[in-house]
């Protein structure tokens, strides 16, 4: 009895030890965002002034809500583009035989492995050429394109797992190819689409490099850029403000996780259920 | 609907899956495509369905080539080995999916689904998802989905091979009964010869993409035209061994260091073999053990099947199998006398593998 209890407790104990540093640092982030000052790691006092950015604009900066809206738009549109296009290309790569299919497949892998930092200058010129430099749309397109190879690859994997028989049955039952894709195949890879959407959204939400480089106007900033500016541009760093903004940046992600973790788990427990 | 396959050929890259197949199927006929794994049965069926494009040749419905028609325009129903039910739809949605695509009014759809479900005994399951059904139930739903749009042609790809033996027997009868009462032309792919023999009006035997024989079951069994068919149809399989064929006073005879046989006039070869040697075929039931037998042999192996034993006898170098009542209690090593019913003998040319009697 006791032995069994100890046995079940061991994994929890281990997990607790491993996650403790992360939990402690988030706890510290939370507490110090409400603290008047910190000495070393110890927060003192209580104030809401670190959170004042919620109701008054920061000095020399646009309203936080504007930036949040930018970030949200950026993450959402990237997600929609990436998932939508990957669902089509992944299907084509998984199911159709067309000339150059193999080449295309290896290219997606190579592109995925390619360090995108090396492309920054080229992208800069392209964006200038298209008059998309310093626009949210431009960065969205860049981000979506860079994510697409992996997205396509992942989607292809999900399509590969749907049996051919179902697709043939649909064609014989009277579907066109498009309808088969939309009404029979897509519903069967919903967990896959959900997973890719979640990953795409999180990756978009936390993207820093591209907005930082290609968005120069205040009004186009995203939250990650804002945080960087808070660290970089002040003569002395306002840690209270920084922690509050950081927390503000994390909260949507936390909520997102809570609501989607069921889907994420679903991917591993397998298949469409219910 | 009549179906004709003309010089139907399919290559997958360099692999020849179906080789110049010619077959015609009459209206309302039930034809089985029988052959070992990988012989091109599924490929043939999928070309008829319009999923695969033939590399060469034609699929014709009622004399009209349909090569260019999409599967959805061919008016066919298909049952897959894996059932291929849509996992995200309920049984009712699965059944009515073909009707929904045809924009059949909701009321009529419900009526037809009810009728099919009653016919197949799945009325209780309408709200379940395929994942919540047993294999046999899924099989019925798949059958219902193929039948509901009242197709002109039904295609079956080994629909029973995932069921247990008892259920398979029951479904076999049921499918045959349904097909007969509805009179729908059907092509039924199987590698189970019993299934083919019991259900089909005619059986097309395929091997390595080529048509070996196309005949009613009895004819296939009694007069196999090729060595492959002789060895493939029948269980336990036909005994096949090489002997030398010669003529003596107008009679044909067979000899071998261990055995001599006379061929009755009714089984006189119609053609000469390319060499002197021929392959002799005798079904197990045409070999009997008993004191009046003229051939001496020794029992080499006994395989009990319950009511019967399969007994392998050794005549010198030659081994033959026969089936006897297990109560006779033969043992390995017993010396027995056996006799061949030469009125049923088959003769094959070892070079061409064609029958000297029927081909
Ligand atoms: N999509 C494909 N691509 C390449 N080769 C294929 C394809 N489908 C079938 N083949 C090949 O064609 C041949 C015939 O295959 P087919 O599936 O028609 O056999 P089958 O008679 O249905 O066998 P089984 O009884 O195992 O289902 C096989 O050699 C197979 O490897
Ligand atoms: Mg097959």
XYZ file of C-alpha atoms and ligand atoms in Angstrom:
665
model
C 0.000 0.000 0.000
C 2.573 2.470 1.146
C 4.970 1.305 -1.516
C 2.413 1.857 -4.209
C 1.753 5.345 -2.908
C 5.396 6.150 -2.950
C 5.628 4.791 -6.451
C 2.879 7.021 -7.739
C 4.378 9.965 -5.920
C 7.786 9.631 -7.516
C 6.848 10.980 -10.959
C 5.079 13.926 -9.356
C 8.065 14.649 -7.188
C 10.367 14.531 -10.167
C 8.103 16.770 -12.243
C 7.839 19.223 -9.393
C 11.600 19.462 -9.067
C 12.057 19.927 -12.783
C 9.348 22.560 -13.201
C 10.108 24.397 -9.982
C 12.536 26.922 -11.505
C 10.016 27.830 -14.186
C 7.145 28.172 -11.743
C 9.271 30.194 -9.361
C 10.323 32.590 -12.071
C 6.755 33.122 -13.232
C 5.734 33.599 -9.631
C 8.433 36.178 -9.229
C 7.347 37.889 -12.430
C 3.813 38.057 -11.139
C 4.719 39.377 -7.708
C 7.264 41.900 -8.798
C 4.865 43.373 -11.331
C 2.781 44.489 -8.358
C 5.724 45.514 -6.183
C 6.954 49.006 -5.450
C 10.532 47.972 -5.672
C 12.689 44.860 -5.634
C 15.885 44.307 -3.753
C 17.767 41.438 -5.241
C 14.998 39.008 -5.943
C 12.775 40.120 -3.063
C 9.786 42.296 -3.993
C 8.605 44.984 -1.507
C 5.278 46.776 -1.192
C 2.208 46.801 -3.378
C 1.339 49.127 -6.257
C -0.610 49.126 -9.466
C 1.605 51.747 -11.034
C 3.554 49.177 -13.022
C 0.278 48.404 -14.783
C -0.437 52.028 -15.592
C 0.319 51.324 -19.255
C -3.113 49.724 -19.449
C -4.909 53.065 -19.059
C -2.361 55.678 -20.049
C 0.000 55.640 -22.995
C 3.659 55.081 -22.251
C 5.992 57.969 -22.878
C 6.911 58.214 -26.564
C 4.955 55.080 -27.358
C 1.592 54.192 -28.845
C -1.185 52.797 -26.710
C -0.678 49.235 -25.500
C -4.028 48.300 -26.993
C -2.919 49.333 -30.420
C 0.158 47.169 -30.079
C -1.856 44.265 -28.732
C -4.242 44.537 -31.648
C -1.265 44.493 -34.009
C 0.144 41.401 -32.347
C -3.190 39.640 -32.418
C -3.786 40.517 -36.046
C -0.288 39.416 -36.907
C -0.629 36.037 -35.166
C -4.148 35.372 -36.438
C -3.555 36.240 -40.063
C -0.296 34.290 -40.109
C -2.172 31.312 -38.660
C -4.975 31.510 -41.204
C -2.601 31.887 -44.118
C -0.268 29.170 -42.956
C -2.932 26.599 -42.128
C -5.038 27.373 -45.180
C -2.199 27.140 -47.652
C -0.527 24.189 -45.921
C -3.829 22.271 -45.964
C -3.961 22.652 -49.728
C -0.299 22.056 -50.526
C -0.018 19.226 -47.991
C -2.959 17.495 -49.622
C -1.501 17.895 -53.075
C 1.866 16.539 -51.953
C 0.267 13.643 -50.139
C -2.234 12.592 -52.779
C -1.567 13.888 -56.244
C 1.093 12.807 -58.653
C 2.394 15.755 -60.573
C 5.702 16.466 -62.249
C 8.267 17.816 -59.830
C 6.542 16.439 -56.765
C 9.704 14.862 -55.377
C 11.731 17.961 -56.034
C 9.116 20.055 -54.308
C 9.150 17.764 -51.298
C 12.892 17.938 -50.818
C 12.771 21.675 -51.387
C 10.294 22.128 -48.527
C 12.657 20.260 -46.241
C 15.666 22.261 -47.357
C 13.758 25.527 -47.028
C 12.705 24.564 -43.557
C 16.280 23.825 -42.551
C 17.513 27.064 -44.156
C 18.392 29.685 -41.541
C 15.963 32.486 -42.336
C 18.206 35.117 -40.749
C 20.387 34.941 -43.846
C 17.397 35.982 -45.920
C 16.739 39.208 -44.047
C 18.496 41.500 -46.479
C 16.905 39.925 -49.507
C 13.501 40.134 -47.864
C 14.137 43.783 -47.094
C 14.660 44.517 -50.771
C 11.620 42.520 -51.800
C 9.406 44.294 -49.273
C 10.704 47.672 -50.465
C 10.007 46.697 -54.034
C 6.433 45.696 -53.186
C 5.924 48.792 -51.025
C 5.253 46.517 -48.081
C 8.202 47.600 -45.948
C 7.088 48.811 -42.548
C 3.571 47.440 -43.024
C 1.965 44.734 -40.911
C 0.816 42.949 -44.058
C 4.375 42.716 -45.335
C 5.672 41.088 -42.145
C 2.671 38.782 -42.072
C 3.481 37.577 -45.574
C 7.129 37.067 -44.696
C 6.345 35.183 -41.506
C 3.740 32.988 -43.209
C 6.103 32.166 -46.059
C 8.916 31.213 -43.718
C 6.618 28.975 -41.705
C 4.950 27.370 -44.713
C 7.557 24.712 -45.542
C 7.276 23.138 -42.114
C 3.503 23.614 -42.060
C 3.188 21.923 -45.425
C 5.346 19.077 -44.281
C 3.295 18.578 -41.129
C 0.016 18.727 -43.002
C 1.285 16.250 -45.565
C 1.954 13.877 -42.694
C -1.608 14.213 -41.448
C -3.031 13.652 -44.931
C -0.802 10.614 -45.362
C -2.546 9.069 -42.383
C -6.017 9.299 -43.892
C -6.753 6.067 -45.718
C -7.020 6.132 -49.487
C -10.101 3.978 -49.272
C -12.131 6.729 -47.662
C -11.153 9.107 -50.391
C -11.971 6.598 -53.121
C -15.284 5.849 -51.454
C -16.127 9.541 -51.481
C -15.223 9.878 -55.155
C -17.421 6.894 -55.990
C -20.251 8.135 -53.776
C -20.391 11.222 -55.951
C -17.956 13.815 -54.624
C -15.748 15.952 -56.789
C -12.102 16.057 -55.825
C -12.520 19.393 -54.061
C -15.575 18.229 -52.179
C -13.785 15.062 -51.097
C -11.033 17.216 -49.692
C -13.354 19.618 -47.949
C -16.085 17.319 -46.650
C -14.337 14.014 -46.094
C -10.605 14.501 -45.662
C -10.426 17.783 -43.777
C -12.910 16.730 -41.069
C -10.743 13.688 -40.468
C -7.612 15.695 -39.780
C -9.263 18.282 -37.557
C -6.931 17.469 -34.655
C -3.987 18.019 -36.978
C -5.350 21.320 -38.183
C -6.005 22.363 -34.613
C -2.455 21.480 -33.622
C -0.899 23.339 -36.521
C -3.134 26.362 -35.828
C -2.092 26.440 -32.208
C 1.575 26.178 -33.025
C 1.266 28.756 -35.783
C -0.566 31.166 -33.511
C 1.914 30.813 -30.682
C 4.809 31.191 -33.058
C 3.195 34.311 -34.548
C 2.423 35.758 -31.130
C 5.974 35.341 -29.949
C 7.694 36.335 -33.205
C 10.270 38.997 -32.549
C 12.933 39.238 -35.205
C 10.782 39.995 -38.251
C 8.598 42.738 -36.720
C 11.638 44.225 -35.022
C 13.519 44.533 -38.283
C 10.791 45.297 -40.784
C 8.436 47.466 -38.709
C 9.919 50.809 -37.849
C 6.884 52.996 -37.133
C 5.529 53.013 -33.575
C 2.064 52.271 -34.736
C 3.024 48.972 -36.306
C 4.877 47.498 -33.349
C 4.003 44.184 -31.816
C 4.315 43.304 -28.145
C 7.659 41.574 -28.501
C 9.106 44.673 -30.126
C 7.680 46.820 -27.363
C 9.382 44.725 -24.714
C 12.660 44.978 -26.527
C 12.271 48.762 -26.669
C 11.516 48.875 -22.977
C 14.779 47.161 -22.288
C 16.848 48.931 -24.863
C 15.730 52.505 -25.163
C 15.434 53.641 -21.581
C 18.448 54.984 -19.874
C 17.671 52.940 -16.827
C 15.458 49.887 -17.210
C 12.136 50.111 -15.384
C 11.965 46.530 -14.180
C 8.534 46.947 -12.630
C 7.091 48.106 -15.928
C 8.995 45.450 -17.827
C 7.637 42.624 -15.668
C 4.099 43.938 -15.967
C 4.274 44.189 -19.739
C 5.909 40.800 -19.889
C 3.110 39.308 -17.856
C 0.581 41.035 -20.037
C 2.291 39.452 -23.022
C 2.093 35.963 -21.531
C -1.495 36.008 -20.292
C -3.189 35.415 -23.668
C -0.837 32.526 -24.315
C -1.749 30.980 -20.982
C -5.448 31.276 -21.706
C -4.934 29.948 -25.170
C -3.177 26.936 -23.728
C -5.867 26.230 -21.191
C -8.530 26.215 -23.875
C -6.608 24.251 -26.457
C -4.699 21.733 -24.388
C -7.483 19.210 -24.890
C -6.889 19.429 -28.616
C -3.160 19.216 -28.180
C -3.546 16.075 -26.092
C -5.998 14.682 -28.616
C -3.215 14.588 -31.162
C -1.254 12.179 -29.058
C -4.135 9.990 -27.918
C -4.930 9.619 -31.578
C -7.697 9.884 -34.101
C -10.974 11.748 -34.370
C -13.343 10.940 -31.577
C -16.893 12.026 -30.942
C -25.634 -3.019 -67.079
C -23.143 -4.876 -69.272
C -19.466 -4.325 -68.673
C -16.663 -5.009 -71.108
C -12.970 -4.788 -70.448
C -10.962 -4.570 -73.640
C -7.192 -5.024 -73.661
C -7.173 -3.385 -70.269
C -3.602 -2.725 -69.177
C -2.163 -0.867 -66.210
C 1.421 -0.012 -65.462
C 2.539 1.573 -62.207
C 5.775 3.041 -63.435
C 7.568 -0.070 -64.670
C 5.408 -2.526 -62.729
C 2.845 -4.252 -64.921
C -0.165 -4.710 -62.653
C -2.819 -5.684 -65.206
C -1.810 -7.236 -68.502
C -4.092 -6.971 -71.521
C -7.267 -8.106 -69.790
C -10.346 -8.998 -71.844
C -13.574 -9.741 -70.033
C -17.257 -9.245 -70.668
C -19.852 -9.276 -67.953
C -23.527 -9.721 -68.728
C -26.312 -7.649 -67.304
C -27.176 -8.852 -63.798
C -24.265 -11.241 -63.650
C -22.185 -11.838 -60.527
C -18.550 -12.194 -61.529
C -15.734 -12.985 -59.122
C -12.160 -11.863 -59.741
C -10.078 -14.532 -58.084
C -6.335 -14.708 -57.721
C -3.431 -14.679 -55.288
C -2.256 -11.523 -53.539
C -0.758 -8.920 -55.839
C -2.212 -10.341 -59.047
C -3.973 -7.108 -60.000
C -7.520 -7.671 -58.773
C -7.882 -4.398 -56.915
C -6.202 -2.508 -59.733
C -8.704 -3.930 -62.218
C -11.615 -3.037 -59.976
C -10.378 0.505 -59.463
C -10.040 0.982 -63.205
C -13.656 -0.071 -63.591
C -14.545 2.397 -60.843
C -12.648 5.166 -62.592
C -10.183 5.754 -59.766
C -7.234 4.555 -61.862
C -6.797 5.477 -65.493
C -5.945 2.491 -67.699
C -2.531 2.726 -69.351
C -4.094 1.064 -72.363
C -7.415 -0.420 -73.372
C -11.020 0.370 -72.550
C -13.623 -0.033 -69.880
C -17.032 -0.119 -71.554
C -20.466 0.132 -69.982
C -23.208 -1.120 -72.299
C -20.790 -0.889 -75.196
C -19.802 2.726 -74.469
C -16.220 3.460 -73.497
C -16.232 5.254 -70.137
C -12.497 5.825 -69.712
C -13.009 9.572 -69.543
C -15.902 9.457 -67.044
C -15.204 10.498 -63.442
C -16.075 7.944 -60.758
C -19.001 10.049 -59.610
C -20.575 9.924 -63.054
C -20.314 6.154 -63.455
C -23.314 5.181 -61.349
C -21.511 2.545 -59.312
C -21.415 1.471 -55.683
C -18.362 0.016 -54.023
C -17.667 -1.929 -50.836
C -14.105 -1.873 -49.551
C -12.179 -4.409 -47.542
C -11.522 -1.728 -44.948
C -15.207 -0.675 -45.181
C -14.028 2.903 -45.730
C -16.814 4.417 -43.669
C -16.454 8.133 -42.991
C -15.276 8.222 -39.367
C -16.637 11.688 -38.657
C -20.189 10.886 -39.762
C -22.888 8.848 -38.029
C -24.241 5.696 -39.609
C -27.212 7.661 -40.920
C -24.953 10.304 -42.434
C -22.749 7.627 -43.945
C -25.725 5.882 -45.518
C -27.242 9.039 -46.918
C -24.027 10.697 -48.054
C -24.412 9.482 -51.677
C -28.005 10.739 -51.711
C -27.039 14.068 -50.219
C -24.566 14.552 -53.036
C -27.340 13.842 -55.499
C -29.483 16.477 -53.762
C -32.228 14.004 -52.961
C -34.977 15.648 -50.868
C -34.638 15.080 -47.116
C -37.893 13.159 -46.769
C -37.041 10.681 -49.511
C -33.541 10.354 -48.106
C -34.893 9.375 -44.717
C -37.263 6.849 -46.283
C -34.584 5.186 -48.355
C -32.141 5.076 -45.452
C -34.809 3.454 -43.295
C -35.574 0.861 -45.942
C -31.913 -0.049 -46.473
C -31.268 -0.119 -42.738
C -34.218 -2.470 -42.206
C -33.063 -4.675 -45.036
C -29.602 -4.987 -43.486
C -30.693 -4.982 -39.861
C -28.837 -1.829 -38.832
C -31.861 0.313 -37.972
C -30.807 0.550 -34.328
C -27.383 1.927 -35.124
C -28.289 5.060 -37.054
C -26.877 7.526 -34.516
C -23.605 5.779 -33.869
C -20.245 6.637 -35.332
C -18.387 3.902 -37.251
C -15.849 3.668 -34.421
C -18.620 2.393 -32.159
C -19.602 -0.502 -34.423
C -18.343 -4.070 -34.676
C -16.670 -5.207 -37.876
C -19.791 -7.015 -39.054
C -21.965 -3.973 -38.407
C -19.535 -1.717 -40.249
C -19.632 -4.156 -43.120
C -23.414 -3.865 -43.305
C -23.295 -0.094 -43.243
C -20.726 -0.134 -46.044
C -22.987 -2.444 -48.017
C -25.949 -0.174 -47.374
C -24.023 2.885 -48.498
C -23.141 1.135 -51.753
C -26.725 0.016 -52.333
C -28.668 3.110 -51.335
C -28.240 4.991 -54.590
C -29.370 1.922 -56.528
C -26.263 1.766 -58.704
C -26.055 0.027 -62.047
C -22.884 -1.763 -61.025
C -21.649 -3.005 -57.661
C -17.968 -3.453 -56.943
C -16.702 -5.468 -53.995
C -13.058 -5.553 -52.946
C -12.617 -8.484 -50.569
C -15.493 -7.252 -48.444
C -15.551 -10.221 -46.080
C -11.894 -10.880 -45.419
C -11.829 -8.961 -42.137
C -14.725 -10.895 -40.614
C -14.551 -14.074 -38.541
C -15.376 -17.373 -40.234
C -18.973 -17.667 -39.047
C -19.935 -14.122 -39.889
C -18.256 -14.456 -43.256
C -20.436 -17.430 -44.061
C -23.584 -15.546 -43.099
C -22.646 -12.391 -45.004
C -21.701 -14.419 -48.054
C -25.245 -15.744 -48.315
C -26.711 -12.352 -47.574
C -24.728 -10.503 -50.238
C -25.573 -13.144 -52.818
C -29.266 -13.012 -51.905
C -29.333 -9.208 -52.083
C -27.536 -9.182 -55.400
C -29.931 -11.714 -56.883
C -33.057 -10.000 -55.656
C -31.868 -6.573 -56.826
C -30.363 -7.945 -60.042
C -27.433 -5.532 -59.959
C -24.426 -6.478 -62.075
C -21.578 -7.163 -59.660
C -17.835 -7.632 -59.697
C -16.517 -9.292 -56.590
C -12.797 -9.397 -55.835
C -11.576 -12.153 -53.558
C -8.619 -14.411 -52.965
C -10.853 -16.950 -51.236
C -11.785 -19.580 -53.790
C -14.645 -20.967 -51.708
C -16.201 -17.522 -51.667
C -15.810 -17.241 -55.428
C -17.106 -20.748 -56.105
C -20.194 -20.371 -53.932
C -21.224 -16.853 -54.917
C -20.249 -16.204 -58.511
C -21.988 -16.980 -61.777
C -18.621 -16.841 -63.446
C -15.111 -16.631 -62.064
C -12.230 -14.800 -63.690
C -8.951 -16.222 -62.412
C -6.044 -13.800 -62.548
C -2.373 -14.463 -62.074
C 0.369 -11.853 -62.405
C -2.042 -9.505 -64.106
C -3.115 -11.983 -66.735
C -6.466 -13.661 -67.180
C -6.001 -17.396 -66.643
C -9.562 -18.558 -67.034
C -13.052 -17.161 -67.181
C -15.751 -19.726 -66.637
C -18.600 -20.845 -64.367
C -17.408 -22.451 -61.113
C -18.113 -26.079 -62.087
C -16.307 -25.740 -65.363
C -13.348 -24.131 -63.639
C -13.202 -27.053 -61.276
C -13.779 -29.849 -63.785
C -11.933 -28.494 -66.790
C -9.129 -26.162 -65.742
C -7.454 -24.845 -68.861
C -4.146 -23.891 -67.349
C -1.811 -25.449 -64.846
C -2.208 -22.404 -62.624
C -5.971 -22.767 -62.428
C -5.652 -26.510 -61.825
C -3.381 -25.898 -58.862
C -5.200 -22.827 -57.550
C -8.808 -24.034 -57.524
C -9.691 -26.767 -55.079
C -8.731 -27.519 -51.501
C -6.699 -29.589 -50.848
C -5.189 -28.727 -54.199
C -5.029 -31.021 -57.202
C -2.137 -33.509 -57.183
C 0.300 -32.622 -59.952
C 3.283 -34.748 -60.980
C 5.384 -35.306 -64.085
C 5.172 -38.454 -66.208
C 6.101 -39.474 -69.700
C 3.327 -39.690 -72.283
C 3.500 -42.349 -75.017
C 1.229 -44.115 -77.468
C 0.725 -47.892 -77.707
C -1.757 -49.540 -80.093
C -3.760 -46.364 -80.455
C -3.984 -45.932 -76.668
C -2.269 -43.254 -74.667
C -0.276 -44.312 -71.673
C 1.803 -42.674 -68.962
C 4.971 -44.003 -67.434
C 7.398 -43.184 -64.685
C 10.006 -45.379 -62.964
C 7.575 -45.811 -60.069
C 4.228 -45.826 -61.809
C 2.418 -46.675 -65.073
C -1.047 -45.465 -65.956
C -3.424 -45.906 -68.895
C -5.447 -42.959 -70.199
C -9.050 -43.826 -71.027
C -10.314 -42.789 -74.474
C -12.591 -40.179 -72.924
C -9.454 -38.321 -71.803
C -7.438 -38.654 -74.971
C -5.234 -35.551 -75.368
C -6.535 -33.238 -78.078
C -3.104 -31.770 -78.666
C 0.418 -33.102 -78.618
C 2.683 -31.839 -75.845
C 5.817 -29.936 -76.846
C 8.051 -32.626 -75.273
C 7.522 -36.154 -74.126
C 6.911 -35.243 -70.534
C 3.524 -34.055 -69.310
C 2.128 -32.956 -65.973
C -0.583 -35.286 -64.701
C -3.306 -33.866 -62.478
C -5.679 -35.741 -60.196
C -7.938 -34.261 -57.547
C -7.701 -35.781 -54.049
C -11.268 -37.062 -54.288
C -10.336 -39.035 -57.412
C -7.763 -41.044 -55.505
C -9.058 -43.773 -53.204
C -7.437 -46.117 -50.717
C -8.650 -49.715 -50.510
C -7.707 -53.365 -50.915
C -8.863 -53.433 -54.529
C -6.406 -50.662 -55.460
C -3.811 -51.605 -58.037
C -1.024 -49.237 -56.922
C 1.148 -49.988 -53.926
C 2.085 -47.115 -51.687
C 3.069 -46.088 -48.208
C 1.398 -43.446 -46.067
C 3.784 -40.542 -45.644
C 1.728 -38.055 -43.652
C -1.689 -37.797 -41.974
C -3.316 -34.396 -41.347
C -6.499 -34.707 -39.295
C -9.266 -32.236 -40.151
C -11.858 -33.653 -37.768
C -14.305 -35.593 -39.868
C -11.740 -36.283 -42.585
C -8.005 -36.832 -42.747
C -5.800 -35.538 -45.505
C -3.476 -38.426 -46.282
C -0.277 -38.081 -48.246
C 0.764 -41.324 -49.958
C 4.164 -42.014 -51.408
C 4.482 -44.032 -54.594
C 8.218 -44.241 -55.000
C 9.212 -40.643 -55.592
C 5.697 -39.427 -56.277
C 3.596 -38.002 -53.466
C -0.183 -37.656 -53.762
C -2.820 -36.406 -51.354
C -6.255 -37.833 -50.783
C -9.055 -37.219 -48.311
C -10.477 -40.145 -46.338
C -12.862 -40.686 -43.457
C -10.784 -40.232 -40.297
C -12.512 -43.206 -38.623
C -10.536 -45.493 -40.883
C -7.574 -44.582 -38.708
C -4.656 -44.758 -41.126
C -1.226 -44.188 -39.603
C 2.049 -42.924 -40.974
C 4.055 -45.823 -42.424
C 1.009 -48.017 -43.241
C 1.348 -49.921 -46.508
C -1.831 -49.368 -48.525
C -3.146 -49.972 -52.003
C -4.594 -47.008 -53.859
C -6.402 -46.501 -57.135
C -6.697 -43.496 -59.449
C -9.952 -42.570 -61.148
C -8.404 -41.999 -64.556
C -11.730 -40.827 -66.009
C -10.977 -37.560 -64.182
C -7.308 -37.172 -65.058
C -5.954 -33.805 -66.268
C -2.955 -33.421 -68.551
C -0.781 -30.306 -68.928
C 2.120 -29.338 -71.103
C 4.967 -28.388 -68.736
C 6.329 -25.850 -71.250
C 3.215 -23.855 -72.092
C 1.386 -24.806 -68.879
C -1.768 -25.265 -70.967
C -4.159 -28.181 -70.736
C -3.833 -30.891 -73.388
C -7.516 -31.630 -72.931
C -9.289 -28.284 -72.872
C -7.052 -25.483 -74.033
N -0.607 2.607 -56.406
C 0.302 1.686 -56.771
N 1.549 2.076 -57.109
C 2.468 1.167 -57.497
N 2.240 -0.142 -57.602
C 1.026 -0.600 -57.291
C -0.011 0.289 -56.859
N -1.124 -0.442 -56.613
C -0.784 -1.714 -56.879
N 0.488 -1.826 -57.289
C 1.173 -3.062 -57.699
O 0.393 -3.677 -58.681
C 0.264 -5.068 -58.458
C -1.190 -5.466 -58.321
O -1.715 -4.909 -57.159
P -3.214 -5.089 -56.698
O -3.433 -4.206 -55.511
O -4.129 -4.907 -57.842
O -3.208 -6.609 -56.222
P -4.416 -7.460 -55.609
O -4.663 -8.562 -56.542
O -5.556 -6.592 -55.248
O -3.736 -8.073 -54.299
P -4.369 -8.294 -52.837
O -5.115 -9.588 -52.891
O -3.148 -8.387 -51.980
O -5.216 -7.111 -52.509
C 1.103 -5.365 -57.232
O 2.346 -5.837 -57.672
C 1.251 -4.034 -56.544
O 2.478 -3.959 -55.889
Mg -6.455 -5.993 -53.392
